PDB file of C-alpha atoms in Angstrom:
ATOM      1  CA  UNK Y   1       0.000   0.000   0.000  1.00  0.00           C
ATOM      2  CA  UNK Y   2       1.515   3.383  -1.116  1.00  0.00           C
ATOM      3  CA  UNK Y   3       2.453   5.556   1.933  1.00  0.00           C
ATOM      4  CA  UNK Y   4       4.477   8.263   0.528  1.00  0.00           C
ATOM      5  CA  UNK Y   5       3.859  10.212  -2.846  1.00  0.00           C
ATOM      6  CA  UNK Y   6       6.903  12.296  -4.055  1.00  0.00           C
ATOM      7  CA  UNK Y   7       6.817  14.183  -7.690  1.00  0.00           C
ATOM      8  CA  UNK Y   8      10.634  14.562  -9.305  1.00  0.00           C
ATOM      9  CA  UNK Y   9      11.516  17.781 -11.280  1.00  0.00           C
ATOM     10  CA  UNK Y  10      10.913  15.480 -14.872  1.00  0.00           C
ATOM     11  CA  UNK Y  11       7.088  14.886 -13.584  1.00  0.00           C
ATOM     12  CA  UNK Y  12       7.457  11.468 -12.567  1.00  0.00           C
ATOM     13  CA  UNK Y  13       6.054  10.275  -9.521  1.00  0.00           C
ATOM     14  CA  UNK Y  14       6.970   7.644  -7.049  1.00  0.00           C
ATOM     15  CA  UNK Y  15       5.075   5.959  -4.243  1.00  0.00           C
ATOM     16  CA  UNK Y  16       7.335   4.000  -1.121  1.00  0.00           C
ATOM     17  CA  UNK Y  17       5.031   1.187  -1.283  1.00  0.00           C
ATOM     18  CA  UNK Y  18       5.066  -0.179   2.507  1.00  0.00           C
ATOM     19  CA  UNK Y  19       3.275  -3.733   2.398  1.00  0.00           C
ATOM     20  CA  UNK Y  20       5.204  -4.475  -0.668  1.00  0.00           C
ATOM     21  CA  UNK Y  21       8.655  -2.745   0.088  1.00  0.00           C
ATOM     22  CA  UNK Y  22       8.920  -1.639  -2.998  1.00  0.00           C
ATOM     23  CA  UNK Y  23       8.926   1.868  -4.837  1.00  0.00           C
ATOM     24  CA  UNK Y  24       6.470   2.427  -7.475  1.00  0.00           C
ATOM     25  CA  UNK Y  25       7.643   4.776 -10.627  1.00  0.00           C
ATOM     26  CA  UNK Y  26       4.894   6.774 -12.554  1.00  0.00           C
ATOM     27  CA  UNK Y  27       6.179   8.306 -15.695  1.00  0.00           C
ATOM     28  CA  UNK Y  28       4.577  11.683 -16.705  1.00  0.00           C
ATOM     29  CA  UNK Y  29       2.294  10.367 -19.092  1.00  0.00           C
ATOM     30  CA  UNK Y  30       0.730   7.945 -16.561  1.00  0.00           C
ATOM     31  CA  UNK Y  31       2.800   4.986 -17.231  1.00  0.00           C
ATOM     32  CA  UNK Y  32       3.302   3.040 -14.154  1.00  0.00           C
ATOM     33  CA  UNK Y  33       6.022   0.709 -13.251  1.00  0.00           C
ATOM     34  CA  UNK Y  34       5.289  -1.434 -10.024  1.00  0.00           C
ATOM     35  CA  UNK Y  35       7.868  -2.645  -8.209  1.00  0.00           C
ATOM     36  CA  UNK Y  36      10.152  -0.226  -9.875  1.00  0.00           C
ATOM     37  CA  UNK Y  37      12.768  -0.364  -6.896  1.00  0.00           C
ATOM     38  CA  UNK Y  38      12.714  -3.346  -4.034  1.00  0.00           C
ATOM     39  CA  UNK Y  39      13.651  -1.793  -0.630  1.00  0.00           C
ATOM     40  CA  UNK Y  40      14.112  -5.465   0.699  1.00  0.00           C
ATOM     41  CA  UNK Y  41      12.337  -7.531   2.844  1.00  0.00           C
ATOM     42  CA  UNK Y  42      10.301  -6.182   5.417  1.00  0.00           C
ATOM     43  CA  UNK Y  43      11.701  -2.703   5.690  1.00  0.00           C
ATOM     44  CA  UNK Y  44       8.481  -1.078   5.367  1.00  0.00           C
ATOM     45  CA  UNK Y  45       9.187   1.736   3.322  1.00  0.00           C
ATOM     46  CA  UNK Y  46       7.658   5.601   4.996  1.00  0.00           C
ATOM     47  CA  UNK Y  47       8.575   8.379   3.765  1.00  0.00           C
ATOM     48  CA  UNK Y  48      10.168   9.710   0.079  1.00  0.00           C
ATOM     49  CA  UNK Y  49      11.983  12.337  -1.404  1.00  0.00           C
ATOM     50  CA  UNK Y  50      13.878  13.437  -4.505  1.00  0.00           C
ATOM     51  CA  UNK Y  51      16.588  15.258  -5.143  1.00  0.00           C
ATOM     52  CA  UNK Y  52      17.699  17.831  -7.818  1.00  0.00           C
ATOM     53  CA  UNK Y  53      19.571  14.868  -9.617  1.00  0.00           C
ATOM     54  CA  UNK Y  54      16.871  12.756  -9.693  1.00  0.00           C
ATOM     55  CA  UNK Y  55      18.195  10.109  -6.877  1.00  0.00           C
ATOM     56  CA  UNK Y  56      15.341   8.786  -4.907  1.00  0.00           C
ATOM     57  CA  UNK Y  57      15.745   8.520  -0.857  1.00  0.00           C
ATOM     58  CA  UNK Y  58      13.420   6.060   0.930  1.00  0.00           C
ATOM     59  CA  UNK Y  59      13.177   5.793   4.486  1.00  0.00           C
ATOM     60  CA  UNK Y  60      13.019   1.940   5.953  1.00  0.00           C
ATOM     61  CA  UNK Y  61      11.075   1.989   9.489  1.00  0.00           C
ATOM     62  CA  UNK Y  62      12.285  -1.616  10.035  1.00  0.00           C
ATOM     63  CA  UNK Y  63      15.515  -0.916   9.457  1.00  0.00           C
ATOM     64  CA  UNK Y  64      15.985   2.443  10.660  1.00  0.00           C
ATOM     65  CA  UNK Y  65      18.109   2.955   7.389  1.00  0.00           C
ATOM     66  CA  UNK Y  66      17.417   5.716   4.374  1.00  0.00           C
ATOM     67  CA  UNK Y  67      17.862   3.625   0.601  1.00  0.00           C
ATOM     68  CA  UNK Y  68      19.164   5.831  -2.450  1.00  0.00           C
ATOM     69  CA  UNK Y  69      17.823   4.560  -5.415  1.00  0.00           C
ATOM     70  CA  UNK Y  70      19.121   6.125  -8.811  1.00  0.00           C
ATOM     71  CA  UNK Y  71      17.384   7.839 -11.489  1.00  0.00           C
ATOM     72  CA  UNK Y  72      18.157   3.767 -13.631  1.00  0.00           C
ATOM     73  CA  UNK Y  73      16.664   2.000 -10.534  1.00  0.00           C
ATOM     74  CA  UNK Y  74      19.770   1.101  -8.820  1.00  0.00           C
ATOM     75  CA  UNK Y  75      19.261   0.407  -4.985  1.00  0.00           C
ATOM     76  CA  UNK Y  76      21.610   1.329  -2.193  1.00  0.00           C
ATOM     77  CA  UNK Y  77      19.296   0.121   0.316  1.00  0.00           C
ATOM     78  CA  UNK Y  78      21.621   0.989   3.585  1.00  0.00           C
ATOM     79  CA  UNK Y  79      22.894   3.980   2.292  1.00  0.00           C
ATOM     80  CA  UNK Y  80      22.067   6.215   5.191  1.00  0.00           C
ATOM     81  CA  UNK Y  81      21.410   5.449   8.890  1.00  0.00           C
ATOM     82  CA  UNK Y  82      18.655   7.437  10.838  1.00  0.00           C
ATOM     83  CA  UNK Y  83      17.331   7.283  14.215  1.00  0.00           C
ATOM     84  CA  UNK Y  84      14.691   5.040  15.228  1.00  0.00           C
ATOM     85  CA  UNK Y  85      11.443   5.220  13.234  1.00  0.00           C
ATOM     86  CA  UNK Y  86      12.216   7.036  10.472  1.00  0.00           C
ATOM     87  CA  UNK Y  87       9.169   8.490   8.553  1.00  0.00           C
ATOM     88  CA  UNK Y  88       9.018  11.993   6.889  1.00  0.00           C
ATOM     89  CA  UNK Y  89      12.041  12.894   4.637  1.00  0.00           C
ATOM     90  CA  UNK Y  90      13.419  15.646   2.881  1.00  0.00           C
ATOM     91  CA  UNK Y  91      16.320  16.733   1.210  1.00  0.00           C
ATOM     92  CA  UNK Y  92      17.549  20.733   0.903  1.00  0.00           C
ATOM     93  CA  UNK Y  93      19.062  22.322  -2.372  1.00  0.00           C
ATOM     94  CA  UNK Y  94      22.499  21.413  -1.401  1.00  0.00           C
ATOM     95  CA  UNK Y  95      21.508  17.570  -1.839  1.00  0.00           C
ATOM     96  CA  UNK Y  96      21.298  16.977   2.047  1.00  0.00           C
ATOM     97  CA  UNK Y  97      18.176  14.721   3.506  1.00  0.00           C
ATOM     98  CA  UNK Y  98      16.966  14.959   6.474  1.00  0.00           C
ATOM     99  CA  UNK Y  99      14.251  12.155   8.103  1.00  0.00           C
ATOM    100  CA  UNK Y 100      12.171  12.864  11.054  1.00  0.00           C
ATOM    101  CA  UNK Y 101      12.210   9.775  13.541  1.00  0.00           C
ATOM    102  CA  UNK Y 102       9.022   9.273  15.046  1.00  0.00           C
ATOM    103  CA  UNK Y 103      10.527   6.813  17.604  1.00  0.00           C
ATOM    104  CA  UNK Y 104      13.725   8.813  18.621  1.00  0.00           C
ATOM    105  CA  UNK Y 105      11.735  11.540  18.361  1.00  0.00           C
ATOM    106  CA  UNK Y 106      15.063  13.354  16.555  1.00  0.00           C
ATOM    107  CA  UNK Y 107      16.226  14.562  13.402  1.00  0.00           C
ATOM    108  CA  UNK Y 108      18.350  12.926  11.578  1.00  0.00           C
ATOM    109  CA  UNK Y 109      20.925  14.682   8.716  1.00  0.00           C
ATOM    110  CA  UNK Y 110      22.813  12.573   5.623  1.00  0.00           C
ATOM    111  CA  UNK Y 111      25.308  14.276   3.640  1.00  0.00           C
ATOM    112  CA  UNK Y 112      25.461  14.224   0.053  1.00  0.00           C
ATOM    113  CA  UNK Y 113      28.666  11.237   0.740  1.00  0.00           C
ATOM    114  CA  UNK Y 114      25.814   9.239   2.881  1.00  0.00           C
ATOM    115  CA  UNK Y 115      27.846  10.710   6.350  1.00  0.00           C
ATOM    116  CA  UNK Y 116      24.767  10.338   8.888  1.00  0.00           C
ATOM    117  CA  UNK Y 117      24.218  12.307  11.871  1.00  0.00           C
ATOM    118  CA  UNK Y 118      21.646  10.083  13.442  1.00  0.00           C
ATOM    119  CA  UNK Y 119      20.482  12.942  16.357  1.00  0.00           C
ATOM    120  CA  UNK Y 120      20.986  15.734  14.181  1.00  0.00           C
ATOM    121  CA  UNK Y 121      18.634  17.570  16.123  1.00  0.00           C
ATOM    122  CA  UNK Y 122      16.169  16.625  18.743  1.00  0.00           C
ATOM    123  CA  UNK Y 123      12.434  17.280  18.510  1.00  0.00           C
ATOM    124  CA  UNK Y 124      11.825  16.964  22.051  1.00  0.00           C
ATOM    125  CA  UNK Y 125      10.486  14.275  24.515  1.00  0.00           C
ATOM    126  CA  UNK Y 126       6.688  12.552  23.390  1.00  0.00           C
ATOM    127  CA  UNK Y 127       6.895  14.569  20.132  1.00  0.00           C
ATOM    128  CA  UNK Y 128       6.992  12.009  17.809  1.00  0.00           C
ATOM    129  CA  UNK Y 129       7.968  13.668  14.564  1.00  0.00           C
ATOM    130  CA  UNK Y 130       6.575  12.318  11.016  1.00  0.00           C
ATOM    131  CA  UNK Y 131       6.752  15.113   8.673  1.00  0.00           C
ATOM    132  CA  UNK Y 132       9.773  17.256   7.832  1.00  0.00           C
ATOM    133  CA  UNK Y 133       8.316  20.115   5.903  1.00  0.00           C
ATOM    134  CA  UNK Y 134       7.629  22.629   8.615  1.00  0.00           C
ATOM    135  CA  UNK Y 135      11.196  21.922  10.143  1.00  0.00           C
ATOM    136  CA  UNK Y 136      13.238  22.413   6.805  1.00  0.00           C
ATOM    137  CA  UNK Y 137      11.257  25.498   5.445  1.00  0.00           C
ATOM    138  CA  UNK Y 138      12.569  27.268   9.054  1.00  0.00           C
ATOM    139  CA  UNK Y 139      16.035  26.122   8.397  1.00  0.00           C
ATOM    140  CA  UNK Y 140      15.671  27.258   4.307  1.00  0.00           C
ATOM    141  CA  UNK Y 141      14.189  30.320   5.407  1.00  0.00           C
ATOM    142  CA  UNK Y 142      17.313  31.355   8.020  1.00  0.00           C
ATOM    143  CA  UNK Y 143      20.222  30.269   5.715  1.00  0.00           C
ATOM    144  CA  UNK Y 144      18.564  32.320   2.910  1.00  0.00           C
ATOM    145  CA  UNK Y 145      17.788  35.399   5.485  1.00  0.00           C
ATOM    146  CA  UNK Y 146      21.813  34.706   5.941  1.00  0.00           C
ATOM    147  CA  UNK Y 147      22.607  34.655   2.680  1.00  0.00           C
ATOM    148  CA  UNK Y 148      20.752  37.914   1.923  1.00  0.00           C
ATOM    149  CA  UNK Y 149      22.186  40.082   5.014  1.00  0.00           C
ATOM    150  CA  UNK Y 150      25.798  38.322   3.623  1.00  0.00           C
ATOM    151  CA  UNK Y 151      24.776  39.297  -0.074  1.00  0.00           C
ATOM    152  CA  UNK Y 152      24.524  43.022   1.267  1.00  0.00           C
ATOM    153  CA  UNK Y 153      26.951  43.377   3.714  1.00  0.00           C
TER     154      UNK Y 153
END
């Protein structure tokens, strides 16, 4: 069962499929490919996100892990380690992705090289964080005020 929708900048769409752990690719024209991308067994993919290359970053609950998956399908299904419970994901303009943990209730940062900071930041006690999008527009929104003041100075 889809959990996740992401759109990439070409139009196609992918789903993190979490019964099936699998990634489902939608071309713009509607084509779909099922079981585009296998996350392995029972990693029960949450959350996805694309980057400006195209790469595809899945988080794995089970596994507490993030898979890259390439724009030809190619899985790197350990390629970056989060805290525990990893469900919303998003990556910045600089190719970084960040996952919110629901269980560690932390955020967790990967570098472009796959370098992860597991309690990037912490949410707080009980909060139980799913989505990203809030957390990484703040974050956006100060390194471009800093850019700006920078830009004038």
């Amino acid at each position: 069962s889809p959990r996740a929708i992401a759109v990439g900048a070409d139009g196609n769409v992918y789903t993190a499929n979490n019964g099936a752990d699998t990634v489902t690719k939608i071309t713009a024209a509607g084509v779909a490919t099922p079981n585009w991308a296998s996350t392995g067994s029972n990693t029960a993919p949450n959350g996805i996100a694309i980057d400006s290359a195209g790469n595809v970053y899945v988080t794995l609950y089970n596994t507490a892990k993030v898979a890259k998956i390439t724009p030809n399908g190619t899985v790197s299904a350990a390629w970056g380690s989060t805290g525990a419970g990893p469900y919303g994901i998003t990556v910045d303009p600089a190719g970084n992705v960040y996952v919110a943990n629901s269980s560690a209730n932390t955020v967790s940062r990967i570098t472009t090289a796959g370098e992860s900071a597991v309690a990037w930041a912490s949410t707080g006690a009980g909060t139980m964080p799913r989505g990203i999008k809030k957390f990484l527009c703040f974050e956006l929104a100060k390194i471009l005020f800093l850019k700006i003041v920078r830009d004038l100075a």
